[in-house]
Amino acid sequence: MSQHATAYTPRNAWDVYATPEERTAIRALAARYLQFISACKTERETVDYVAARLMEAGYGNDFTSGKVMLPLRGKCIFIARRGTAPLSEGLHLIAAHADTPRLDFKQRPLIEQPGVAQAKTHYYGGIRKYQWLARPLALHGVLIRSDGTTVRVRVGEDAGDPVFTIADLLPHLAQKQNTQTVADAFEAEKLNVILGHSPLPTADGDAPGEPIKGQLLDILLRKYDVREEDFVSAEMQAVPAGEARFVGLDEALLGGYGQDDRICVFAALEALLTAEEPRHTVALMFWDKEEIGSDGATGASSSFLRYCMEDVAAAWGEGARISQIMLATRALSADVNAALDPDHQEVHEKQNAAMLGFGPCFCKFTGSRGKYGASEADAELLGWLRGMYNRLNIPWQIAECGRVDQGGGGTVALFLAAHGMQVIDFGPALLGMHSPFELSSAVDLFATVRAYRAFLEA
Ligand code: MN
Ligand code: MN
């Protein structure tokens, strides 16, 4: 079937990158990305990884070097590389988020119930609770003791490690639960992570009240020098255990936890580290707290980006006003989009849905119910970007997140727009977003790195 010469259809990125050399490069990039998301499952681990790679590339806190990174509390980080153009022409900024949905331990988590000691949790971000049952979980996080020392925790990832889990109800006794709505059937207060099962051995006639919790406290003290009260000042996260993997016989999909939005963190970092000497000053901003609304000192609604931009202006601005720099800055809100779900196509409006394998996806606005809560991108910015990508033969697509009035979501775009920047959401599509095993396309990752690099070099 042929179509009119001026009709528009997005291009499949696998057709664009079809040479053996390109396929080898796609595979190699994907393999490195899988290692990254297997190793970095929290915002702290991600910021540490980013800082380590930047350090190798000569980034530090000295503005005279032209390559700076400014981390904040180990949870978010601003990065800038000086260009040759005056700062009054604005920056090219890519912003992504390093936090992901998970189960946080409560501040007094430890309980004993019949046969087990558990940790009570309070979920972080948008999760479908049933997806977290009956699967291996790992614990990542920090505990701060009352003397100020830090215990770093990462248990459940190495081959010799134990894992943790939340048991699900057996089908034999789920008749009542089966008749409930999903919202009612899975209670947040039942998301209790099993940490132990054996009771503390005791002298005859001297059984403690909670022997299994007692055993757990014993191990915590012996192995980690941690006491129960130390959990009060802890950030302990239960995340899906195990490594990210290639998916499918063609190994063209990438499956793993936390790809929203670490795929954009990885792509933006790759783009920066492989970019030519930029004309504009370029910057990356990796935030925390996006999944719970971007509030907090390390979230996008904070003043941190402005403080960093003030430092940049003071060092490299040659007298340019901060307002002038902000208003001239062009930004990509690098976040993922919802791919057309093959089994739930009815929640999408197909002509305006993102497709896996069609390159990074523009989203002109997010929000819901009539674009409410969105910072809509300017048509001029979209025109400039698609013109550039068409010239460079980089595949891209454009989509909305789902049918109108079906739901919706938000990103950090509106916080960048509040500074006066021109900004648009732009990132790869995912299947199963926010699940413990999200899917991305290897070719989309490859195309996204190319697209981000072209933006930084533009
Ligand atoms: Mn996201
Ligand atoms: Mn998200």
Short mmCIF file of C-alpha atoms and ligand atoms in Angstrom, two decimals:
data_model
loop_
_atom_site.label_atom_id
_atom_site.label_comp_id
_atom_site.label_asym_id
_atom_site.label_seq_id
_atom_site.Cartn_x
_atom_site.Cartn_y
_atom_site.Cartn_z
CA MET A 1 0.00 0.00 0.00
CA SER A 2 1.47 3.34 -0.98
CA GLN A 3 0.65 6.66 0.62
CA HIS A 4 0.65 10.27 -0.51
CA ALA A 5 4.08 11.77 -1.05
CA THR A 6 3.60 14.37 1.68
CA ALA A 7 1.97 12.09 4.26
CA TYR A 8 3.91 11.52 7.50
CA THR A 9 4.67 8.24 9.21
CA PRO A 10 7.36 7.73 11.86
CA ARG A 11 10.31 5.56 10.88
CA ASN A 12 11.21 2.29 12.54
CA ALA A 13 14.65 2.87 14.08
CA TRP A 14 15.73 -0.70 13.26
CA ASP A 15 15.41 0.24 9.55
CA VAL A 16 17.44 3.41 10.10
CA TYR A 17 20.28 1.59 11.88
CA ALA A 18 20.51 -1.54 9.76
CA THR A 19 24.21 -1.97 8.98
CA PRO A 20 26.22 -4.71 10.76
CA GLU A 21 28.43 -2.01 12.33
CA GLU A 22 25.41 -0.17 13.70
CA ARG A 23 23.86 -3.38 15.01
CA THR A 24 27.13 -4.22 16.80
CA ALA A 25 27.23 -0.73 18.32
CA ILE A 26 23.58 -1.04 19.44
CA ARG A 27 24.35 -4.35 21.14
CA ALA A 28 27.49 -3.05 22.87
CA LEU A 29 25.73 0.04 24.19
CA ALA A 30 22.81 -2.09 25.43
CA ALA A 31 25.16 -4.47 27.27
CA ARG A 32 26.81 -1.56 29.10
CA TYR A 33 23.41 -0.10 29.91
CA LEU A 34 22.21 -3.41 31.37
CA GLN A 35 25.25 -3.42 33.68
CA PHE A 36 24.43 0.13 34.74
CA ILE A 37 20.80 -0.53 35.67
CA SER A 38 21.78 -3.77 37.39
CA ALA A 39 24.27 -1.91 39.57
CA CYS A 40 22.38 1.36 40.19
CA LYS A 41 18.96 0.85 41.73
CA THR A 42 18.63 3.91 43.97
CA GLU A 43 19.14 7.63 43.40
CA ARG A 44 22.22 7.53 45.67
CA GLU A 45 23.82 4.67 43.72
CA THR A 46 23.02 6.41 40.44
CA VAL A 47 24.52 9.75 41.51
CA ASP A 48 27.64 7.92 42.78
CA TYR A 49 28.02 6.15 39.41
CA VAL A 50 27.53 9.38 37.46
CA ALA A 51 30.06 11.25 39.64
CA ALA A 52 32.64 8.45 39.26
CA ARG A 53 32.39 8.46 35.46
CA LEU A 54 32.57 12.26 35.35
CA MET A 55 35.59 12.26 37.63
CA GLU A 56 37.39 9.96 35.14
CA ALA A 57 36.46 12.43 32.39
CA GLY A 58 38.02 15.36 34.26
CA TYR A 59 34.92 16.89 35.88
CA GLY A 60 35.23 18.42 39.35
CA ASN A 61 34.17 21.47 41.35
CA ASP A 62 36.68 23.87 39.77
CA PHE A 63 34.95 26.19 37.30
CA THR A 64 38.23 27.26 35.69
CA SER A 65 38.51 23.77 34.14
CA GLY A 66 35.33 24.32 32.13
CA LYS A 67 33.95 20.96 33.36
CA VAL A 68 32.04 20.99 36.63
CA MET A 69 29.78 18.71 38.62
CA LEU A 70 27.86 19.86 41.67
CA PRO A 71 26.19 17.00 43.59
CA LEU A 72 23.74 17.68 46.43
CA ARG A 73 23.44 15.29 49.37
CA GLY A 74 24.34 12.33 47.18
CA LYS A 75 20.85 12.36 45.64
CA CYS A 76 20.93 14.83 42.77
CA ILE A 77 23.68 16.29 40.62
CA PHE A 78 24.21 19.23 38.26
CA ILE A 79 26.85 18.96 35.54
CA ALA A 80 28.08 21.63 33.12
CA ARG A 81 30.62 21.91 30.33
CA ARG A 82 31.61 25.34 29.08
CA GLY A 83 30.98 26.13 25.43
CA THR A 84 32.54 28.71 23.16
CA ALA A 85 29.41 30.84 22.72
CA PRO A 86 28.60 33.53 25.31
CA LEU A 87 26.34 32.37 28.15
CA SER A 88 23.83 35.07 27.23
CA GLU A 89 22.87 32.75 24.33
CA GLY A 90 21.65 30.22 26.90
CA LEU A 91 22.56 26.65 27.76
CA HIS A 92 21.53 23.37 26.21
CA LEU A 93 20.28 21.45 29.24
CA ILE A 94 19.12 17.84 29.61
CA ALA A 95 17.28 17.00 32.83
CA ALA A 96 16.30 13.51 34.01
CA HIS A 97 15.44 11.87 37.34
CA ALA A 98 17.37 9.22 39.25
CA ASP A 99 14.67 8.08 41.70
CA THR A 100 12.36 5.15 40.97
CA PRO A 101 9.22 3.60 42.49
CA ARG A 102 10.02 1.11 45.28
CA LEU A 103 9.13 0.02 48.80
CA ASP A 104 10.72 2.15 51.52
CA PHE A 105 11.09 0.73 55.03
CA LYS A 106 9.03 2.56 57.63
CA GLN A 107 11.03 4.36 60.31
CA ARG A 108 10.05 1.66 62.87
CA PRO A 109 9.90 -1.25 60.43
CA LEU A 110 10.65 -4.42 62.37
CA ILE A 111 7.77 -6.66 63.42
CA GLU A 112 7.27 -10.32 64.24
CA GLN A 113 4.21 -12.16 62.95
CA PRO A 114 3.56 -15.92 63.16
CA GLY A 115 6.64 -17.67 61.79
CA VAL A 116 8.47 -14.65 60.39
CA ALA A 117 10.15 -11.35 61.20
CA GLN A 118 9.28 -8.65 58.67
CA ALA A 119 9.89 -5.04 57.73
CA LYS A 120 6.86 -2.82 57.32
CA THR A 121 7.06 -0.59 54.24
CA HIS A 122 5.60 2.62 52.84
CA TYR A 123 5.64 2.54 49.06
CA TYR A 124 7.36 5.36 47.14
CA GLY A 125 5.85 6.54 43.85
CA GLY A 126 3.21 4.94 41.68
CA ILE A 127 3.27 1.17 42.01
CA ARG A 128 0.77 -1.58 41.23
CA LYS A 129 1.05 -3.32 44.59
CA TYR A 130 0.44 -6.89 43.41
CA GLN A 131 3.52 -6.72 41.16
CA TRP A 132 5.73 -6.64 44.25
CA LEU A 133 4.47 -9.92 45.74
CA ALA A 134 6.08 -13.35 45.41
CA ARG A 135 9.32 -12.12 43.86
CA PRO A 136 12.90 -11.84 45.12
CA LEU A 137 13.69 -8.43 46.59
CA ALA A 138 17.02 -6.83 47.49
CA LEU A 139 17.70 -4.21 50.14
CA HIS A 140 19.61 -1.07 49.18
CA GLY A 141 20.14 1.94 51.38
CA VAL A 142 21.88 3.68 54.21
CA LEU A 143 21.52 3.74 57.98
CA ILE A 144 22.92 6.66 59.93
CA ARG A 145 23.90 5.67 63.47
CA SER A 146 23.37 8.14 66.31
CA ASP A 147 27.14 8.81 66.36
CA GLY A 148 26.89 10.03 62.74
CA THR A 149 28.57 7.03 61.11
CA THR A 150 26.98 5.57 57.96
CA VAL A 151 26.20 1.95 57.14
CA ARG A 152 25.75 1.27 53.43
CA VAL A 153 23.50 -1.68 52.67
CA ARG A 154 23.25 -3.70 49.47
CA VAL A 155 22.02 -7.24 50.12
CA GLY A 156 20.34 -9.56 47.65
CA GLU A 157 22.26 -8.80 44.45
CA ASP A 158 25.36 -11.01 44.62
CA ALA A 159 25.19 -14.74 43.91
CA GLY A 160 26.00 -15.67 47.51
CA ASP A 161 23.49 -13.21 49.02
CA PRO A 162 20.13 -14.13 50.49
CA VAL A 163 17.12 -12.28 49.03
CA PHE A 164 13.91 -11.06 50.67
CA THR A 165 10.28 -11.30 49.60
CA ILE A 166 6.63 -10.53 50.30
CA ALA A 167 4.51 -13.68 50.26
CA ASP A 168 1.31 -13.65 48.18
CA LEU A 169 -1.96 -15.33 49.15
CA LEU A 170 -2.40 -18.86 47.79
CA PRO A 171 -5.18 -19.29 45.18
CA HIS A 172 -6.91 -21.88 47.36
CA LEU A 173 -7.75 -19.20 49.95
CA ALA A 174 -8.13 -16.22 47.63
CA GLN A 175 -11.83 -16.62 46.82
CA LYS A 176 -12.87 -13.45 48.61
CA GLN A 177 -9.87 -11.48 47.33
CA ASN A 178 -10.72 -12.59 43.78
CA THR A 179 -14.06 -10.78 43.97
CA GLN A 180 -12.52 -7.49 45.17
CA THR A 181 -11.28 -4.64 43.00
CA VAL A 182 -7.50 -4.49 42.51
CA ALA A 183 -7.47 -1.32 44.63
CA ASP A 184 -9.16 -3.11 47.55
CA ALA A 185 -7.52 -6.51 47.19
CA PHE A 186 -3.94 -5.41 47.80
CA GLU A 187 -3.39 -3.36 50.95
CA ALA A 188 -0.29 -1.22 51.44
CA GLU A 189 -0.11 -2.32 55.08
CA LYS A 190 0.33 -5.91 53.93
CA LEU A 191 3.47 -5.10 51.92
CA ASN A 192 5.67 -6.53 54.68
CA VAL A 193 9.10 -7.78 53.59
CA ILE A 194 10.17 -11.10 55.14
CA LEU A 195 13.59 -10.70 56.75
CA GLY A 196 13.90 -13.83 58.88
CA HIS A 197 12.27 -16.98 60.14
CA SER A 198 14.39 -18.75 62.80
CA PRO A 199 14.02 -17.96 66.52
CA LEU A 200 16.90 -16.85 68.70
CA PRO A 201 18.32 -19.88 70.53
CA THR A 202 17.72 -19.38 74.23
CA ALA A 203 18.60 -21.04 77.52
CA ASP A 204 15.84 -23.34 78.86
CA GLY A 205 12.83 -21.50 80.24
CA ASP A 206 14.12 -18.10 79.10
CA ALA A 207 12.27 -17.59 75.79
CA PRO A 208 12.10 -13.89 74.78
CA GLY A 209 8.77 -12.39 73.74
CA GLU A 210 9.61 -12.09 70.03
CA PRO A 211 12.28 -14.74 69.36
CA ILE A 212 12.39 -14.35 65.55
CA LYS A 213 12.72 -10.58 65.69
CA GLY A 214 15.26 -11.23 68.45
CA GLN A 215 17.31 -13.40 66.10
CA LEU A 216 17.13 -10.69 63.44
CA LEU A 217 18.31 -8.00 65.88
CA ASP A 218 21.12 -10.33 66.91
CA ILE A 219 22.30 -10.71 63.30
CA LEU A 220 21.96 -6.97 62.63
CA LEU A 221 24.18 -6.24 65.61
CA ARG A 222 26.77 -8.92 64.85
CA LYS A 223 27.03 -8.40 61.10
CA TYR A 224 26.37 -4.68 60.72
CA ASP A 225 26.75 -3.16 64.19
CA VAL A 226 23.18 -1.89 63.77
CA ARG A 227 20.54 -1.55 66.51
CA GLU A 228 16.76 -1.31 66.06
CA GLU A 229 16.71 2.43 66.75
CA ASP A 230 19.16 2.98 63.84
CA PHE A 231 16.30 2.34 61.37
CA VAL A 232 14.76 5.62 62.56
CA SER A 233 17.54 7.44 60.67
CA ALA A 234 17.70 5.10 57.69
CA GLU A 235 16.71 5.21 54.03
CA MET A 236 16.22 1.53 53.29
CA GLN A 237 14.71 0.59 49.94
CA ALA A 238 13.35 -2.81 48.91
CA VAL A 239 13.84 -3.16 45.15
CA PRO A 240 13.54 -6.08 42.70
CA ALA A 241 16.59 -8.32 43.12
CA GLY A 242 18.76 -9.50 40.26
CA GLU A 243 20.21 -8.33 36.99
CA ALA A 244 18.65 -6.64 34.00
CA ARG A 245 18.55 -8.90 30.92
CA PHE A 246 18.16 -8.96 27.16
CA VAL A 247 14.61 -10.05 26.33
CA GLY A 248 13.44 -12.07 23.32
CA LEU A 249 15.25 -14.50 21.02
CA ASP A 250 16.49 -11.56 18.96
CA GLU A 251 17.75 -9.91 22.20
CA ALA A 252 16.32 -6.62 20.95
CA LEU A 253 14.44 -5.67 24.12
CA LEU A 254 15.99 -4.75 27.46
CA GLY A 255 14.24 -5.84 30.64
CA GLY A 256 14.96 -4.56 34.13
CA TYR A 257 13.94 -2.46 37.09
CA GLY A 258 14.17 1.32 37.24
CA GLN A 259 14.46 2.18 33.55
CA ASP A 260 12.10 5.12 34.25
CA ASP A 261 14.15 7.24 34.29
CA ARG A 262 17.63 5.76 34.51
CA ILE A 263 17.58 5.03 30.76
CA CYS A 264 17.57 8.80 30.24
CA VAL A 265 20.24 9.35 32.91
CA PHE A 266 22.48 6.84 31.12
CA ALA A 267 21.72 8.21 27.64
CA ALA A 268 22.34 11.82 28.69
CA LEU A 269 25.61 10.91 30.40
CA GLU A 270 26.77 8.92 27.35
CA ALA A 271 25.82 11.86 25.14
CA LEU A 272 27.79 14.34 27.25
CA LEU A 273 30.88 12.14 27.50
CA THR A 274 30.99 11.44 23.75
CA ALA A 275 29.96 14.90 22.50
CA GLU A 276 32.31 17.10 20.52
CA GLU A 277 33.46 20.39 22.03
CA PRO A 278 30.07 22.16 22.36
CA ARG A 279 29.30 25.62 20.96
CA HIS A 280 26.72 26.38 23.64
CA THR A 281 27.49 25.68 27.26
CA VAL A 282 25.80 22.35 28.00
CA ALA A 283 24.42 20.99 31.25
CA LEU A 284 22.84 17.89 32.70
CA MET A 285 20.62 17.87 35.78
CA PHE A 286 19.71 14.59 37.43
CA TRP A 287 17.02 15.00 40.06
CA ASP A 288 15.56 13.00 42.88
CA LYS A 289 11.91 12.94 44.11
CA GLU A 290 10.30 13.11 40.65
CA GLU A 291 8.21 10.02 41.38
CA ILE A 292 6.58 11.73 44.39
CA GLY A 293 5.95 15.12 42.82
CA SER A 294 9.44 16.71 42.70
CA ASP A 295 9.18 18.36 46.14
CA GLY A 296 12.11 18.41 48.57
CA ALA A 297 15.58 19.97 48.46
CA THR A 298 16.84 17.43 45.88
CA GLY A 299 13.69 17.57 43.72
CA ALA A 300 13.03 19.66 40.63
CA SER A 301 10.79 22.17 42.39
CA SER A 302 13.67 23.21 44.65
CA SER A 303 16.02 26.16 44.06
CA PHE A 304 19.06 23.93 43.49
CA LEU A 305 19.16 24.34 39.70
CA ARG A 306 18.91 28.11 40.09
CA TYR A 307 21.78 28.12 42.60
CA CYS A 308 23.89 26.09 40.15
CA MET A 309 23.02 28.43 37.30
CA GLU A 310 24.05 31.39 39.49
CA ASP A 311 27.43 29.71 40.01
CA VAL A 312 27.74 29.09 36.27
CA ALA A 313 26.80 32.70 35.51
CA ALA A 314 29.29 34.02 38.07
CA ALA A 315 32.13 31.87 36.67
CA TRP A 316 31.47 31.91 32.93
CA GLY A 317 28.76 34.55 32.38
CA GLU A 318 30.89 37.63 31.61
CA GLY A 319 28.22 39.80 33.19
CA ALA A 320 25.16 38.12 31.67
CA ARG A 321 22.06 38.33 33.87
CA ILE A 322 20.68 35.05 35.22
CA SER A 323 17.24 35.88 33.77
CA GLN A 324 18.78 36.41 30.34
CA ILE A 325 20.56 33.04 30.55
CA MET A 326 17.48 31.17 31.77
CA LEU A 327 15.20 32.67 29.11
CA ALA A 328 17.69 31.77 26.35
CA THR A 329 18.19 28.19 27.57
CA ARG A 330 16.78 25.27 25.64
CA ALA A 331 16.06 22.13 27.65
CA LEU A 332 15.07 18.53 27.12
CA SER A 333 13.06 17.02 29.93
CA ALA A 334 14.53 13.57 29.41
CA ASP A 335 11.88 11.16 30.62
CA VAL A 336 10.26 8.02 29.31
CA ASN A 337 6.92 7.69 27.55
CA ALA A 338 4.34 4.90 27.66
CA ALA A 339 4.78 2.55 24.71
CA LEU A 340 1.69 1.23 22.92
CA ASP A 341 0.88 -1.89 24.96
CA PRO A 342 0.16 -4.77 22.56
CA ASP A 343 -2.28 -6.37 25.00
CA HIS A 344 -3.99 -3.17 26.14
CA GLN A 345 -4.17 -1.14 22.94
CA GLU A 346 -7.55 0.28 23.99
CA VAL A 347 -5.98 2.64 26.57
CA HIS A 348 -4.05 4.38 23.79
CA GLU A 349 -5.09 6.51 20.84
CA LYS A 350 -2.92 4.69 18.36
CA GLN A 351 -1.99 7.45 15.93
CA ASN A 352 -0.65 9.49 18.88
CA ALA A 353 0.87 6.63 20.88
CA ALA A 354 4.58 5.92 21.29
CA MET A 355 5.92 2.74 19.70
CA LEU A 356 8.82 0.68 20.98
CA GLY A 357 11.61 0.77 18.40
CA PHE A 358 10.67 4.06 16.72
CA GLY A 359 13.30 6.20 18.45
CA PRO A 360 13.03 8.71 21.27
CA CYS A 361 9.61 10.24 21.67
CA PHE A 362 8.61 13.90 21.95
CA CYS A 363 5.75 14.69 24.28
CA LYS A 364 4.53 18.26 23.70
CA PHE A 365 2.58 18.31 26.96
CA THR A 366 1.84 15.99 29.87
CA GLY A 367 -0.85 16.59 32.48
CA SER A 368 -4.41 15.31 32.27
CA ARG A 369 -8.04 16.34 31.74
CA GLY A 370 -7.49 19.01 29.09
CA LYS A 371 -3.70 19.45 29.47
CA TYR A 372 -4.21 20.50 33.10
CA GLY A 373 -0.94 20.70 35.02
CA ALA A 374 1.26 20.74 31.92
CA SER A 375 3.87 23.17 30.62
CA GLU A 376 3.19 22.79 26.94
CA ALA A 377 6.29 23.04 24.74
CA ASP A 378 6.45 25.76 22.09
CA ALA A 379 5.86 24.71 18.48
CA GLU A 380 9.01 26.68 17.61
CA LEU A 381 11.16 24.41 19.80
CA LEU A 382 9.63 21.28 18.27
CA GLY A 383 10.15 22.68 14.79
CA TRP A 384 13.83 23.36 15.48
CA LEU A 385 14.44 19.93 17.01
CA ARG A 386 12.70 17.81 14.36
CA GLY A 387 14.44 19.81 11.64
CA MET A 388 17.80 19.01 13.21
CA TYR A 389 17.00 15.32 13.68
CA ASN A 390 15.71 14.96 10.14
CA ARG A 391 18.91 16.52 8.79
CA LEU A 392 21.01 14.14 10.91
CA ASN A 393 18.86 11.09 10.03
CA ILE A 394 18.08 10.40 13.70
CA PRO A 395 14.70 8.67 14.12
CA TRP A 396 12.13 10.27 16.46
CA GLN A 397 8.42 10.07 17.14
CA ILE A 398 5.79 12.10 18.97
CA ALA A 399 3.07 10.89 21.30
CA GLU A 400 0.63 11.61 24.07
CA CYS A 401 0.49 9.44 27.17
CA GLY A 402 -2.72 7.46 26.58
CA ARG A 403 -6.18 8.40 25.32
CA VAL A 404 -7.59 11.79 26.31
CA ASP A 405 -9.22 11.46 29.76
CA GLN A 406 -7.77 7.96 30.24
CA GLY A 407 -5.21 9.05 32.82
CA GLY A 408 -1.98 10.97 32.48
CA GLY A 409 1.24 11.80 34.21
CA GLY A 410 3.80 14.47 34.86
CA THR A 411 7.51 15.11 34.44
CA VAL A 412 10.04 17.75 35.47
CA ALA A 413 9.32 19.82 32.33
CA LEU A 414 7.09 22.34 34.11
CA PHE A 415 9.78 23.08 36.70
CA LEU A 416 12.26 23.93 33.93
CA ALA A 417 9.62 25.97 32.13
CA ALA A 418 9.03 27.95 35.35
CA HIS A 419 12.59 29.35 34.96
CA GLY A 420 11.58 30.60 31.51
CA MET A 421 13.44 27.93 29.55
CA GLN A 422 12.11 26.46 26.33
CA VAL A 423 11.56 22.81 27.22
CA ILE A 424 10.04 19.65 25.82
CA ASP A 425 9.76 16.09 27.09
CA PHE A 426 11.87 13.74 25.00
CA GLY A 427 12.85 10.16 25.81
CA PRO A 428 12.39 6.51 24.86
CA ALA A 429 9.14 4.59 25.29
CA LEU A 430 8.78 1.80 27.86
CA LEU A 431 6.43 -1.14 28.21
CA GLY A 432 5.36 -2.00 31.74
CA MET A 433 6.50 1.34 33.13
CA HIS A 434 6.84 1.42 36.95
CA SER A 435 6.78 -2.38 37.11
CA PRO A 436 9.63 -4.43 38.61
CA PHE A 437 10.60 -5.45 35.06
CA GLU A 438 10.23 -2.58 32.62
CA LEU A 439 10.99 -3.10 28.91
CA SER A 440 12.86 -0.76 26.60
CA SER A 441 14.15 -1.23 23.05
CA ALA A 442 17.90 -1.51 22.42
CA VAL A 443 17.58 0.60 19.25
CA ASP A 444 15.67 3.32 21.11
CA LEU A 445 18.49 3.57 23.65
CA PHE A 446 20.98 3.92 20.78
CA ALA A 447 18.88 6.53 18.96
CA THR A 448 18.30 8.44 22.21
CA VAL A 449 22.03 8.78 22.87
CA ARG A 450 22.50 10.08 19.29
CA ALA A 451 19.61 12.50 19.70
CA TYR A 452 20.81 13.85 23.07
CA ARG A 453 24.36 14.23 21.74
CA ALA A 454 23.14 16.13 18.68
CA PHE A 455 21.17 18.47 20.97
CA LEU A 456 24.23 19.12 23.13
CA GLU A 457 26.39 19.73 20.04
CA ALA A 458 23.80 21.88 18.23
MN MN B 1 9.93 9.34 34.74
MN MN B 2 7.77 7.50 36.67
#
